[in-house]
């Protein structure tokens, strides 16, 4: 096999050579290609769904409802959004000047994605990069690269010219590092852990590369006493355990106003117990397997740490036995786990666990809820549950998070900015934000 670093270099060369042609296409032509790619993913949906589930461990149902439809939609969305951007203009009549901005694609975009939503997150980067006229070298996670490879096979049929999309396969320290450190890759969009982002930032610094970093979270849900628990409980179970808790936006800390804390906990634990882990192909299961043995050990380690610090496990790990069919007995499954009694400074409450584990804790005042919610180094997403509009506005504004959901979770309008504050990232992506990231802006002044 070709050495990974040489392979990355060859991919960058191909992308660089293809850039003049692709960036010279009209917006309409590029959109047509992206829409065709969406059509082809949809035409092969079942095959993609099965592959994503088998590769990542997620349920077929989740891949079918979320991963693959959204991957196709990413292409459709940016095919359309990119046709509606305008640039700015200002007049300086007193000196006879007109100022305006122009935007140009940057060149070869380096795109790196993680294993939890493999094709979904890769296409979230490829689509806007291509729509803006860049060519790309993309590296999916080495843990889950099957659907990226399947998509490569559709490129010709979609009319993507050779060299415009290059997918490189390999580990982060080899292929990823070679891509980030390549002098001909002027911008890098990365989704993954905060620790890797630090290495990428250092690696990119000597070249002054443009970086977009979408990183980890430790997302709070704040439940006030006037919340509609009939909506809040099922949604918060879903936000805590969807995709085995392996979504950067999953709820990891739930703060509940003390007045309703016992009622909330009873109902929440009862609902979590019904959120079954098991055979990913069985539609009665809500969770499949975790990504790897190492990750399962890490997630279980957090539960053990919580117990050693006096935390109480109410359901899940160590309490509820999994009823797995023979073929899944050696898989990395873990039941939905709810913990209380962990102090705010514990690593369990401070670090991203990224598995089916959530901690519940009471609060007395709005101020205390905010202090607790903001008391971590991350700032990706948060949820607020209350029927009091004023309270919802106050709390949403003060929460340090790139996205705040009130009385709902994971409702996404791709037009709006997506990204995190603090250690959860730098930059935003979304219709306009992605366009800004994947283009360079220039101010032009014309005197008549
Ligand atoms: P990771 O950081 O280990 O890996 C992500 C990608 O980076 C992989 O493709 C990996 O090969 C590559 N990589 C690793 N080391 C590299 C290096 N030195 N140089 C260049 N590339 C390198 O993350 P992961 O474990 O795959 O994914 C889980 C993490 O991703 C969690 O922290 C999760 O919160 C985060 N995440 C964030 C978002 C978001 O939108 N904010 C979305 C999904 C996942």
Tab-separated table of C-alpha atoms and ligand atoms in Angstrom:
chain	number	residue	atom	x	y	z
A	1	UNK	CA	0.000	0.000	0.000
A	2	UNK	CA	1.127	3.494	-0.843
A	3	UNK	CA	2.586	5.321	2.112
A	4	UNK	CA	-0.147	7.442	3.735
A	5	UNK	CA	1.857	10.661	3.606
A	6	UNK	CA	2.618	10.222	-0.111
A	7	UNK	CA	-1.033	9.380	-0.662
A	8	UNK	CA	-2.108	12.638	1.012
A	9	UNK	CA	0.411	14.546	-1.070
A	10	UNK	CA	-0.916	12.946	-4.272
A	11	UNK	CA	-4.479	13.814	-3.232
A	12	UNK	CA	-3.556	17.451	-2.554
A	13	UNK	CA	-1.789	17.666	-5.935
A	14	UNK	CA	-4.885	16.286	-7.680
A	15	UNK	CA	-7.143	18.710	-5.808
A	16	UNK	CA	-4.882	21.623	-6.643
A	17	UNK	CA	-4.838	20.685	-10.323
A	18	UNK	CA	-8.644	20.394	-10.402
A	19	UNK	CA	-9.234	23.734	-8.657
A	20	UNK	CA	-9.164	26.060	-11.722
A	21	UNK	CA	-11.807	24.020	-13.560
A	22	UNK	CA	-14.133	23.488	-10.574
A	23	UNK	CA	-13.904	27.058	-9.302
A	24	UNK	CA	-14.623	28.183	-12.872
A	25	UNK	CA	-17.943	26.290	-12.971
A	26	UNK	CA	-21.038	28.412	-12.568
A	27	UNK	CA	-22.880	28.170	-9.261
A	28	UNK	CA	-25.689	26.475	-11.168
A	29	UNK	CA	-23.351	23.792	-12.540
A	30	UNK	CA	-21.890	23.067	-9.128
A	31	UNK	CA	-25.348	22.866	-7.579
A	32	UNK	CA	-26.436	20.374	-10.228
A	33	UNK	CA	-23.532	18.097	-9.357
A	34	UNK	CA	-24.284	18.323	-5.623
A	35	UNK	CA	-27.957	17.546	-6.195
A	36	UNK	CA	-27.037	14.551	-8.314
A	37	UNK	CA	-24.796	13.282	-5.518
A	38	UNK	CA	-27.752	13.624	-3.128
A	39	UNK	CA	-29.944	11.679	-5.579
A	40	UNK	CA	-27.389	8.886	-5.756
A	41	UNK	CA	-27.037	8.600	-1.979
A	42	UNK	CA	-30.820	8.443	-1.689
A	43	UNK	CA	-31.025	5.832	-4.443
A	44	UNK	CA	-28.590	3.681	-2.459
A	45	UNK	CA	-30.005	4.591	0.937
A	46	UNK	CA	-30.570	1.085	2.278
A	47	UNK	CA	-27.042	0.006	1.405
A	48	UNK	CA	-25.577	3.103	3.087
A	49	UNK	CA	-27.791	2.593	6.140
A	50	UNK	CA	-26.681	-0.999	6.636
A	51	UNK	CA	-23.021	-0.106	6.147
A	52	UNK	CA	-23.151	2.816	8.593
A	53	UNK	CA	-24.847	0.686	11.244
A	54	UNK	CA	-22.439	-2.209	10.819
A	55	UNK	CA	-19.368	0.021	10.818
A	56	UNK	CA	-20.283	2.305	13.714
A	57	UNK	CA	-22.538	0.147	15.891
A	58	UNK	CA	-25.539	2.477	15.749
A	59	UNK	CA	-29.015	1.082	15.171
A	60	UNK	CA	-30.310	0.628	11.642
A	61	UNK	CA	-33.265	2.786	12.687
A	62	UNK	CA	-31.014	5.715	13.659
A	63	UNK	CA	-28.916	5.486	10.495
A	64	UNK	CA	-32.122	5.339	8.481
A	65	UNK	CA	-33.798	8.259	10.225
A	66	UNK	CA	-30.779	10.485	10.769
A	67	UNK	CA	-27.354	9.673	9.297
A	68	UNK	CA	-28.017	8.887	5.677
A	69	UNK	CA	-31.001	11.150	4.939
A	70	UNK	CA	-29.059	14.033	6.477
A	71	UNK	CA	-25.956	13.171	4.412
A	72	UNK	CA	-28.005	13.484	1.222
A	73	UNK	CA	-29.707	16.598	2.559
A	74	UNK	CA	-26.345	18.256	3.267
A	75	UNK	CA	-25.640	18.197	-0.489
A	76	UNK	CA	-29.125	19.409	-1.362
A	77	UNK	CA	-29.070	22.134	1.250
A	78	UNK	CA	-25.737	23.660	0.174
A	79	UNK	CA	-26.626	23.212	-3.518
A	80	UNK	CA	-29.528	25.532	-2.830
A	81	UNK	CA	-28.089	27.847	-0.138
A	82	UNK	CA	-25.042	28.723	-2.239
A	83	UNK	CA	-27.315	30.181	-4.917
A	84	UNK	CA	-28.681	32.837	-2.602
A	85	UNK	CA	-25.609	34.586	-1.231
A	86	UNK	CA	-24.939	38.197	-2.014
A	87	UNK	CA	-21.959	40.333	-1.123
A	88	UNK	CA	-21.811	43.807	0.417
A	89	UNK	CA	-21.684	47.216	-1.155
A	90	UNK	CA	-21.260	50.728	0.250
A	91	UNK	CA	-21.228	54.182	-1.311
A	92	UNK	CA	-18.792	57.040	-0.612
A	93	UNK	CA	-20.333	59.623	-2.922
A	94	UNK	CA	-18.373	62.521	-1.406
A	95	UNK	CA	-15.139	61.051	-2.804
A	96	UNK	CA	-16.777	59.453	-5.838
A	97	UNK	CA	-16.190	55.902	-4.680
A	98	UNK	CA	-18.171	52.705	-4.607
A	99	UNK	CA	-16.958	49.914	-2.337
A	100	UNK	CA	-17.975	46.311	-2.621
A	101	UNK	CA	-16.843	42.908	-1.513
A	102	UNK	CA	-16.129	39.884	-3.656
A	103	UNK	CA	-15.785	36.337	-2.356
A	104	UNK	CA	-13.585	33.665	-3.904
A	105	UNK	CA	-13.060	30.007	-3.073
A	106	UNK	CA	-9.899	29.478	-1.058
A	107	UNK	CA	-8.355	26.468	-2.839
A	108	UNK	CA	-7.836	22.960	-1.503
A	109	UNK	CA	-9.916	22.385	1.641
A	110	UNK	CA	-8.662	19.849	4.191
A	111	UNK	CA	-11.636	18.192	5.891
A	112	UNK	CA	-11.364	15.854	8.869
A	113	UNK	CA	-14.298	14.121	10.562
A	114	UNK	CA	-14.942	11.809	13.535
A	115	UNK	CA	-16.542	8.363	13.914
A	116	UNK	CA	-19.873	9.075	15.593
A	117	UNK	CA	-21.882	10.379	12.621
A	118	UNK	CA	-19.523	9.310	9.852
A	119	UNK	CA	-21.094	10.248	6.508
A	120	UNK	CA	-23.327	12.931	8.042
A	121	UNK	CA	-20.374	14.960	9.351
A	122	UNK	CA	-18.121	14.344	6.366
A	123	UNK	CA	-20.779	15.610	3.944
A	124	UNK	CA	-21.517	18.558	6.264
A	125	UNK	CA	-18.020	19.702	5.268
A	126	UNK	CA	-17.667	18.433	1.694
A	127	UNK	CA	-20.950	19.981	0.507
A	128	UNK	CA	-20.306	23.633	1.504
A	129	UNK	CA	-16.640	23.422	0.490
A	130	UNK	CA	-17.600	22.248	-3.017
A	131	UNK	CA	-20.565	24.599	-3.304
A	132	UNK	CA	-18.238	27.540	-2.696
A	133	UNK	CA	-15.905	26.354	-5.472
A	134	UNK	CA	-13.125	24.703	-3.491
A	135	UNK	CA	-11.711	21.280	-4.206
A	136	UNK	CA	-11.294	18.959	-1.245
A	137	UNK	CA	-9.131	16.355	0.406
A	138	UNK	CA	-11.251	14.721	3.088
A	139	UNK	CA	-10.230	12.260	5.768
A	140	UNK	CA	-12.953	10.281	7.531
A	141	UNK	CA	-12.234	8.621	10.845
A	142	UNK	CA	-10.161	5.462	10.518
A	143	UNK	CA	-12.779	3.775	12.733
A	144	UNK	CA	-15.664	4.371	10.319
A	145	UNK	CA	-14.620	4.974	6.734
A	146	UNK	CA	-16.815	2.496	4.821
A	147	UNK	CA	-19.584	4.902	3.796
A	148	UNK	CA	-17.008	7.512	2.707
A	149	UNK	CA	-15.503	4.895	0.426
A	150	UNK	CA	-18.976	3.980	-0.880
A	151	UNK	CA	-19.623	7.635	-1.649
A	152	UNK	CA	-16.321	7.854	-3.601
A	153	UNK	CA	-17.738	5.306	-5.995
A	154	UNK	CA	-20.644	7.646	-6.815
A	155	UNK	CA	-18.519	10.682	-7.678
A	156	UNK	CA	-18.060	9.905	-11.395
A	157	UNK	CA	-21.725	9.195	-11.892
A	158	UNK	CA	-22.651	12.455	-10.152
A	159	UNK	CA	-20.449	14.371	-12.588
A	160	UNK	CA	-17.786	15.409	-10.077
A	161	UNK	CA	-14.718	16.088	-12.247
A	162	UNK	CA	-11.607	14.031	-11.408
A	163	UNK	CA	-9.515	15.534	-8.629
A	164	UNK	CA	-12.321	17.667	-7.160
A	165	UNK	CA	-13.107	15.287	-4.282
A	166	UNK	CA	-10.294	13.184	-2.870
A	167	UNK	CA	-10.851	10.962	0.127
A	168	UNK	CA	-7.796	9.762	2.008
A	169	UNK	CA	-7.993	6.911	4.473
A	170	UNK	CA	-5.716	6.520	7.441
A	171	UNK	CA	-5.108	7.378	11.044
A	172	UNK	CA	-5.063	10.864	12.505
A	173	UNK	CA	-1.384	11.024	13.416
A	174	UNK	CA	-0.417	9.880	9.885
A	175	UNK	CA	-2.937	10.854	7.208
A	176	UNK	CA	-4.645	13.590	9.270
A	177	UNK	CA	-1.381	15.173	10.322
A	178	UNK	CA	-0.023	15.082	6.748
A	179	UNK	CA	-3.159	16.859	5.534
A	180	UNK	CA	-3.128	19.554	8.221
A	181	UNK	CA	0.598	20.156	7.732
A	182	UNK	CA	0.451	20.282	3.936
A	183	UNK	CA	1.550	23.701	2.659
A	184	UNK	CA	-0.939	23.589	-0.242
A	185	UNK	CA	-3.985	23.180	2.025
A	186	UNK	CA	-4.873	26.716	3.153
A	187	UNK	CA	-7.918	25.832	5.252
A	188	UNK	CA	-8.910	22.978	7.521
A	189	UNK	CA	-12.372	22.166	8.791
A	190	UNK	CA	-12.158	19.686	11.634
A	191	UNK	CA	-14.775	17.950	13.748
A	192	UNK	CA	-13.513	15.840	16.617
A	193	UNK	CA	-12.121	16.048	20.095
A	194	UNK	CA	-10.712	19.117	21.788
A	195	UNK	CA	-7.386	17.330	22.378
A	196	UNK	CA	-6.915	16.665	18.648
A	197	UNK	CA	-7.942	20.245	17.836
A	198	UNK	CA	-5.088	21.500	19.998
A	199	UNK	CA	-2.592	19.460	17.957
A	200	UNK	CA	-4.166	20.626	14.701
A	201	UNK	CA	-3.991	24.265	15.805
A	202	UNK	CA	-0.284	23.936	16.617
A	203	UNK	CA	0.412	22.133	13.346
A	204	UNK	CA	-1.444	24.722	11.268
A	205	UNK	CA	-0.057	27.782	13.067
A	206	UNK	CA	3.181	28.193	11.075
A	207	UNK	CA	1.147	28.419	7.850
A	208	UNK	CA	-1.541	30.793	9.227
A	209	UNK	CA	-4.234	28.423	7.964
A	210	UNK	CA	-7.911	29.180	8.236
A	211	UNK	CA	-9.381	26.817	10.840
A	212	UNK	CA	-12.895	25.785	11.720
A	213	UNK	CA	-12.999	23.541	14.781
A	214	UNK	CA	-16.164	21.743	15.902
A	215	UNK	CA	-15.313	19.975	19.140
A	216	UNK	CA	-16.579	18.188	22.203
A	217	UNK	CA	-19.309	19.143	24.628
A	218	UNK	CA	-20.510	18.574	28.185
A	219	UNK	CA	-23.997	19.778	27.523
A	220	UNK	CA	-26.368	20.750	30.329
A	221	UNK	CA	-30.160	20.534	30.405
A	222	UNK	CA	-31.763	22.879	32.931
A	223	UNK	CA	-35.230	21.816	34.022
A	224	UNK	CA	-37.277	24.385	35.916
A	225	UNK	CA	-40.211	23.431	38.164
A	226	UNK	CA	-42.772	24.729	35.650
A	227	UNK	CA	-41.467	22.519	32.806
A	228	UNK	CA	-43.884	20.333	30.904
A	229	UNK	CA	-42.508	17.015	32.129
A	230	UNK	CA	-44.581	15.031	29.632
A	231	UNK	CA	-42.457	16.583	26.911
A	232	UNK	CA	-39.285	17.110	28.877
A	233	UNK	CA	-38.762	13.522	30.094
A	234	UNK	CA	-38.944	11.681	26.746
A	235	UNK	CA	-36.970	14.414	24.977
A	236	UNK	CA	-34.266	14.457	27.641
A	237	UNK	CA	-33.987	10.659	27.557
A	238	UNK	CA	-33.531	10.967	23.803
A	239	UNK	CA	-31.026	13.820	24.171
A	240	UNK	CA	-29.008	11.823	26.707
A	241	UNK	CA	-28.917	8.445	24.976
A	242	UNK	CA	-29.456	8.876	21.227
A	243	UNK	CA	-26.801	7.092	19.185
A	244	UNK	CA	-25.539	5.498	22.464
A	245	UNK	CA	-24.813	8.992	23.778
A	246	UNK	CA	-22.213	9.324	21.039
A	247	UNK	CA	-23.351	12.689	19.689
A	248	UNK	CA	-21.444	15.844	20.542
A	249	UNK	CA	-24.808	17.504	21.299
A	250	UNK	CA	-26.037	14.847	23.739
A	251	UNK	CA	-27.097	15.977	27.187
A	252	UNK	CA	-24.600	14.943	29.809
A	253	UNK	CA	-25.648	16.924	32.910
A	254	UNK	CA	-29.267	17.476	33.935
A	255	UNK	CA	-29.964	20.146	36.565
A	256	UNK	CA	-33.479	19.982	38.011
A	257	UNK	CA	-35.179	22.554	40.259
A	258	UNK	CA	-35.361	20.971	43.711
A	259	UNK	CA	-39.164	21.251	43.994
A	260	UNK	CA	-39.645	18.682	41.238
A	261	UNK	CA	-36.351	16.813	41.611
A	262	UNK	CA	-37.767	13.572	43.164
A	263	UNK	CA	-40.624	13.407	40.658
A	264	UNK	CA	-38.290	14.128	37.736
A	265	UNK	CA	-35.752	11.521	38.838
A	266	UNK	CA	-38.373	8.776	39.274
A	267	UNK	CA	-39.932	9.428	35.892
A	268	UNK	CA	-36.597	9.913	34.130
A	269	UNK	CA	-35.101	6.666	35.452
A	270	UNK	CA	-38.270	4.762	34.534
A	271	UNK	CA	-38.085	6.148	30.974
A	272	UNK	CA	-34.328	5.489	30.692
A	273	UNK	CA	-34.885	1.836	31.632
A	274	UNK	CA	-37.138	1.513	28.595
A	275	UNK	CA	-34.421	2.885	26.303
A	276	UNK	CA	-33.008	-0.536	25.416
A	277	UNK	CA	-29.547	-1.380	24.102
A	278	UNK	CA	-29.170	-4.422	21.897
A	279	UNK	CA	-28.953	-5.825	18.380
A	280	UNK	CA	-28.696	-2.761	16.086
A	281	UNK	CA	-30.845	-4.525	13.473
A	282	UNK	CA	-33.752	-5.001	15.902
A	283	UNK	CA	-36.094	-2.044	15.604
A	284	UNK	CA	-37.285	-2.464	19.203
A	285	UNK	CA	-33.848	-1.341	20.435
A	286	UNK	CA	-33.034	2.335	20.897
A	287	UNK	CA	-29.262	1.893	21.168
A	288	UNK	CA	-26.712	-0.273	19.414
A	289	UNK	CA	-23.087	-0.888	20.354
A	290	UNK	CA	-20.410	1.612	21.309
A	291	UNK	CA	-17.658	2.238	18.798
A	292	UNK	CA	-14.869	0.147	20.356
A	293	UNK	CA	-13.753	-1.825	23.372
A	294	UNK	CA	-11.417	1.014	24.391
A	295	UNK	CA	-14.278	3.486	24.293
A	296	UNK	CA	-16.612	1.171	26.227
A	297	UNK	CA	-13.898	0.761	28.881
A	298	UNK	CA	-13.487	4.535	29.052
A	299	UNK	CA	-17.230	5.124	29.472
A	300	UNK	CA	-17.523	2.377	32.111
A	301	UNK	CA	-14.502	3.916	33.839
A	302	UNK	CA	-16.491	7.115	34.378
A	303	UNK	CA	-19.309	5.134	36.014
A	304	UNK	CA	-16.789	3.422	38.301
A	305	UNK	CA	-15.256	6.802	39.146
A	306	UNK	CA	-18.678	8.228	39.991
A	307	UNK	CA	-19.356	5.284	42.323
A	308	UNK	CA	-15.972	5.607	43.996
A	309	UNK	CA	-16.793	9.257	44.715
A	310	UNK	CA	-20.115	8.437	46.375
A	311	UNK	CA	-22.358	8.719	43.298
A	312	UNK	CA	-25.484	6.580	43.069
A	313	UNK	CA	-26.243	4.629	39.899
A	314	UNK	CA	-30.032	4.416	39.429
A	315	UNK	CA	-30.151	2.288	36.314
A	316	UNK	CA	-27.854	0.896	33.653
A	317	UNK	CA	-24.239	-0.109	34.133
A	318	UNK	CA	-23.854	-2.730	36.862
A	319	UNK	CA	-27.615	-2.867	37.537
A	320	UNK	CA	-29.478	-3.779	34.366
A	321	UNK	CA	-28.484	-6.899	32.464
A	322	UNK	CA	-28.469	-6.727	28.699
A	323	UNK	CA	-30.445	-9.374	26.914
A	324	UNK	CA	-28.255	-9.856	23.845
A	325	UNK	CA	-28.699	-12.449	21.095
A	326	UNK	CA	-25.813	-14.878	20.622
A	327	UNK	CA	-24.349	-12.983	17.631
A	328	UNK	CA	-24.060	-9.785	19.706
A	329	UNK	CA	-22.750	-11.285	22.940
A	330	UNK	CA	-19.175	-10.078	22.340
A	331	UNK	CA	-20.274	-6.594	21.254
A	332	UNK	CA	-19.538	-3.361	23.090
A	333	UNK	CA	-23.044	-2.744	24.447
A	334	UNK	CA	-23.929	-0.732	27.508
A	335	UNK	CA	-27.325	0.110	29.031
A	336	UNK	CA	-28.585	3.671	29.540
A	337	UNK	CA	-27.060	4.796	32.840
A	338	UNK	CA	-28.352	7.501	35.186
A	339	UNK	CA	-26.196	8.753	38.056
A	340	UNK	CA	-26.839	11.194	40.919
A	341	UNK	CA	-24.786	12.490	43.825
A	342	UNK	CA	-21.643	13.458	41.907
A	343	UNK	CA	-20.065	16.788	42.862
A	344	UNK	CA	-19.687	19.494	40.219
A	345	UNK	CA	-15.887	19.426	40.308
A	346	UNK	CA	-15.686	15.667	39.630
A	347	UNK	CA	-14.173	14.563	36.312
A	348	UNK	CA	-17.515	12.826	35.729
A	349	UNK	CA	-19.193	16.251	35.659
A	350	UNK	CA	-16.357	18.066	33.896
A	351	UNK	CA	-15.135	15.778	31.104
A	352	UNK	CA	-16.868	14.572	27.980
A	353	UNK	CA	-17.938	10.940	28.477
A	354	UNK	CA	-19.486	10.464	25.026
A	355	UNK	CA	-21.496	7.403	25.985
A	356	UNK	CA	-24.906	6.447	27.434
A	357	UNK	CA	-24.303	8.078	30.813
A	358	UNK	CA	-26.027	11.124	32.274
A	359	UNK	CA	-25.787	12.773	35.689
A	360	UNK	CA	-28.777	14.385	37.409
A	361	UNK	CA	-28.427	17.003	40.107
A	362	UNK	CA	-30.784	19.444	41.918
A	363	UNK	CA	-30.618	23.274	42.036
A	364	UNK	CA	-32.503	25.937	43.977
A	365	UNK	CA	-32.207	29.224	42.070
A	366	UNK	CA	-31.936	30.407	38.477
A	367	UNK	CA	-28.523	31.868	39.256
A	368	UNK	CA	-27.289	28.561	40.649
A	369	UNK	CA	-28.561	26.712	37.568
A	370	UNK	CA	-26.618	29.085	35.331
A	371	UNK	CA	-23.447	28.797	37.398
A	372	UNK	CA	-23.645	25.012	37.246
A	373	UNK	CA	-24.574	24.951	33.570
A	374	UNK	CA	-21.656	27.211	32.664
A	375	UNK	CA	-19.229	25.622	35.112
A	376	UNK	CA	-17.289	23.505	32.616
A	377	UNK	CA	-14.670	24.314	30.004
A	378	UNK	CA	-17.009	23.285	27.154
A	379	UNK	CA	-19.757	25.383	25.554
A	380	UNK	CA	-21.367	23.494	22.700
A	381	UNK	CA	-25.079	23.057	23.393
A	382	UNK	CA	-27.596	23.449	26.213
A	383	UNK	CA	-31.287	22.832	26.808
A	384	UNK	CA	-33.696	24.834	28.978
A	385	UNK	CA	-37.096	23.563	30.063
A	386	UNK	CA	-39.652	26.068	31.352
A	387	UNK	CA	-43.048	27.503	30.388
A	388	UNK	CA	-41.971	30.978	31.545
A	389	UNK	CA	-40.988	32.878	28.399
A	390	UNK	CA	-39.080	35.540	30.315
A	391	UNK	CA	-37.032	32.941	32.163
A	392	UNK	CA	-36.306	31.035	28.988
A	393	UNK	CA	-34.984	34.189	27.307
A	394	UNK	CA	-32.856	35.213	30.306
A	395	UNK	CA	-31.313	31.794	30.755
A	396	UNK	CA	-30.766	31.142	27.036
A	397	UNK	CA	-28.921	34.448	26.708
A	398	UNK	CA	-26.639	33.769	29.663
A	399	UNK	CA	-25.777	30.172	28.904
A	400	UNK	CA	-22.311	29.829	27.424
A	401	UNK	CA	-23.180	27.579	24.507
A	402	UNK	CA	-23.206	27.890	20.727
A	403	UNK	CA	-26.717	26.402	20.575
A	404	UNK	CA	-29.482	26.612	23.156
A	405	UNK	CA	-32.644	24.568	22.740
A	406	UNK	CA	-35.635	25.531	24.835
A	407	UNK	CA	-38.386	22.969	25.351
A	408	UNK	CA	-36.909	20.809	22.575
A	409	UNK	CA	-33.655	19.198	21.438
A	410	UNK	CA	-31.805	18.697	18.152
A	411	UNK	CA	-34.140	20.839	16.102
A	412	UNK	CA	-31.760	22.201	13.485
A	413	UNK	CA	-32.199	24.833	10.817
A	414	UNK	CA	-29.054	24.479	8.729
A	415	UNK	CA	-29.317	28.152	7.812
A	416	UNK	CA	-28.282	29.103	11.339
A	417	UNK	CA	-24.754	29.040	12.742
A	418	UNK	CA	-23.526	25.795	14.288
A	419	UNK	CA	-20.483	25.614	16.539
A	420	UNK	CA	-19.225	25.884	20.062
A	421	UNK	CA	-17.881	28.391	22.564
A	422	UNK	CA	-14.898	27.944	24.889
A	423	UNK	CA	-13.212	24.543	24.418
A	424	UNK	CA	-16.042	23.379	22.143
A	425	UNK	CA	-14.626	25.095	19.130
A	426	UNK	CA	-13.729	28.027	16.980
A	427	UNK	CA	-15.861	29.324	14.153
A	428	UNK	CA	-19.364	28.509	13.001
A	429	UNK	CA	-20.707	26.534	10.076
A	430	UNK	CA	-24.162	26.771	8.485
A	431	UNK	CA	-25.515	28.368	5.307
A	432	UNK	CA	-23.881	31.792	5.552
A	433	UNK	CA	-21.169	30.838	8.024
A	434	UNK	CA	-19.923	27.945	5.898
A	435	UNK	CA	-19.918	30.225	2.872
A	436	UNK	CA	-17.821	32.743	4.776
A	437	UNK	CA	-15.443	30.051	5.992
A	438	UNK	CA	-14.979	28.398	2.620
A	439	UNK	CA	-14.388	31.676	0.778
A	440	UNK	CA	-11.933	34.553	1.084
A	441	UNK	CA	-13.437	38.007	1.113
A	442	UNK	CA	-11.885	40.978	-0.609
A	443	UNK	CA	-12.910	44.657	-0.489
A	444	UNK	CA	-12.740	46.496	-3.791
A	445	UNK	CA	-13.013	50.292	-4.132
A	446	UNK	CA	-13.817	51.907	-7.469
A	447	UNK	CA	-13.495	55.632	-8.087
A	448	UNK	CA	-15.343	57.112	-11.004
B	1	LIG	P1	-10.754	12.509	17.365
B	1	LIG	O1	-10.343	13.900	17.641
B	1	LIG	O2	-10.013	11.408	17.995
B	1	LIG	O3	-10.683	12.219	15.787
B	1	LIG	C1	-11.383	13.000	14.855
B	1	LIG	C2	-10.667	12.932	13.516
B	1	LIG	O4	-9.392	13.541	13.639
B	1	LIG	C3	-10.418	11.521	13.009
B	1	LIG	O5	-10.588	11.489	11.616
B	1	LIG	C4	-8.961	11.295	13.376
B	1	LIG	O6	-8.320	10.349	12.551
B	1	LIG	C5	-8.391	12.678	13.149
B	1	LIG	N1	-7.148	12.960	13.865
B	1	LIG	C6	-6.717	12.423	15.044
B	1	LIG	N2	-5.495	12.903	15.356
B	1	LIG	C7	-5.167	13.790	14.375
B	1	LIG	C8	-4.041	14.631	14.133
B	1	LIG	N3	-3.004	14.660	14.966
B	1	LIG	N4	-4.041	15.412	13.035
B	1	LIG	C9	-5.094	15.416	12.190
B	1	LIG	N5	-6.173	14.625	12.345
B	1	LIG	C10	-6.224	13.833	13.440
B	1	LIG	O7	-12.298	12.440	17.687
B	1	LIG	P2	-13.221	11.147	17.641
B	1	LIG	O8	-12.925	10.323	18.852
B	1	LIG	O9	-13.163	10.538	16.285
B	1	LIG	O10	-14.681	11.805	17.775
B	1	LIG	C11	-15.288	12.078	18.977
B	1	LIG	C12	-15.129	13.550	19.315
B	1	LIG	O11	-15.681	14.351	18.296
B	1	LIG	C13	-15.894	13.921	20.568
B	1	LIG	O12	-15.103	14.779	21.349
B	1	LIG	C14	-17.107	14.664	20.039
B	1	LIG	O13	-17.693	15.573	20.915
B	1	LIG	C15	-16.522	15.360	18.860
B	1	LIG	N6	-17.572	15.754	17.943
B	1	LIG	C16	-17.875	17.081	17.795
B	1	LIG	C17	-18.896	17.494	16.941
B	1	LIG	C18	-19.254	18.944	16.752
B	1	LIG	O14	-19.912	19.235	15.771
B	1	LIG	N7	-18.868	19.841	17.635
B	1	LIG	C19	-19.605	16.528	16.226
B	1	LIG	C20	-19.278	15.184	16.410
B	1	LIG	C21	-18.247	14.818	17.254
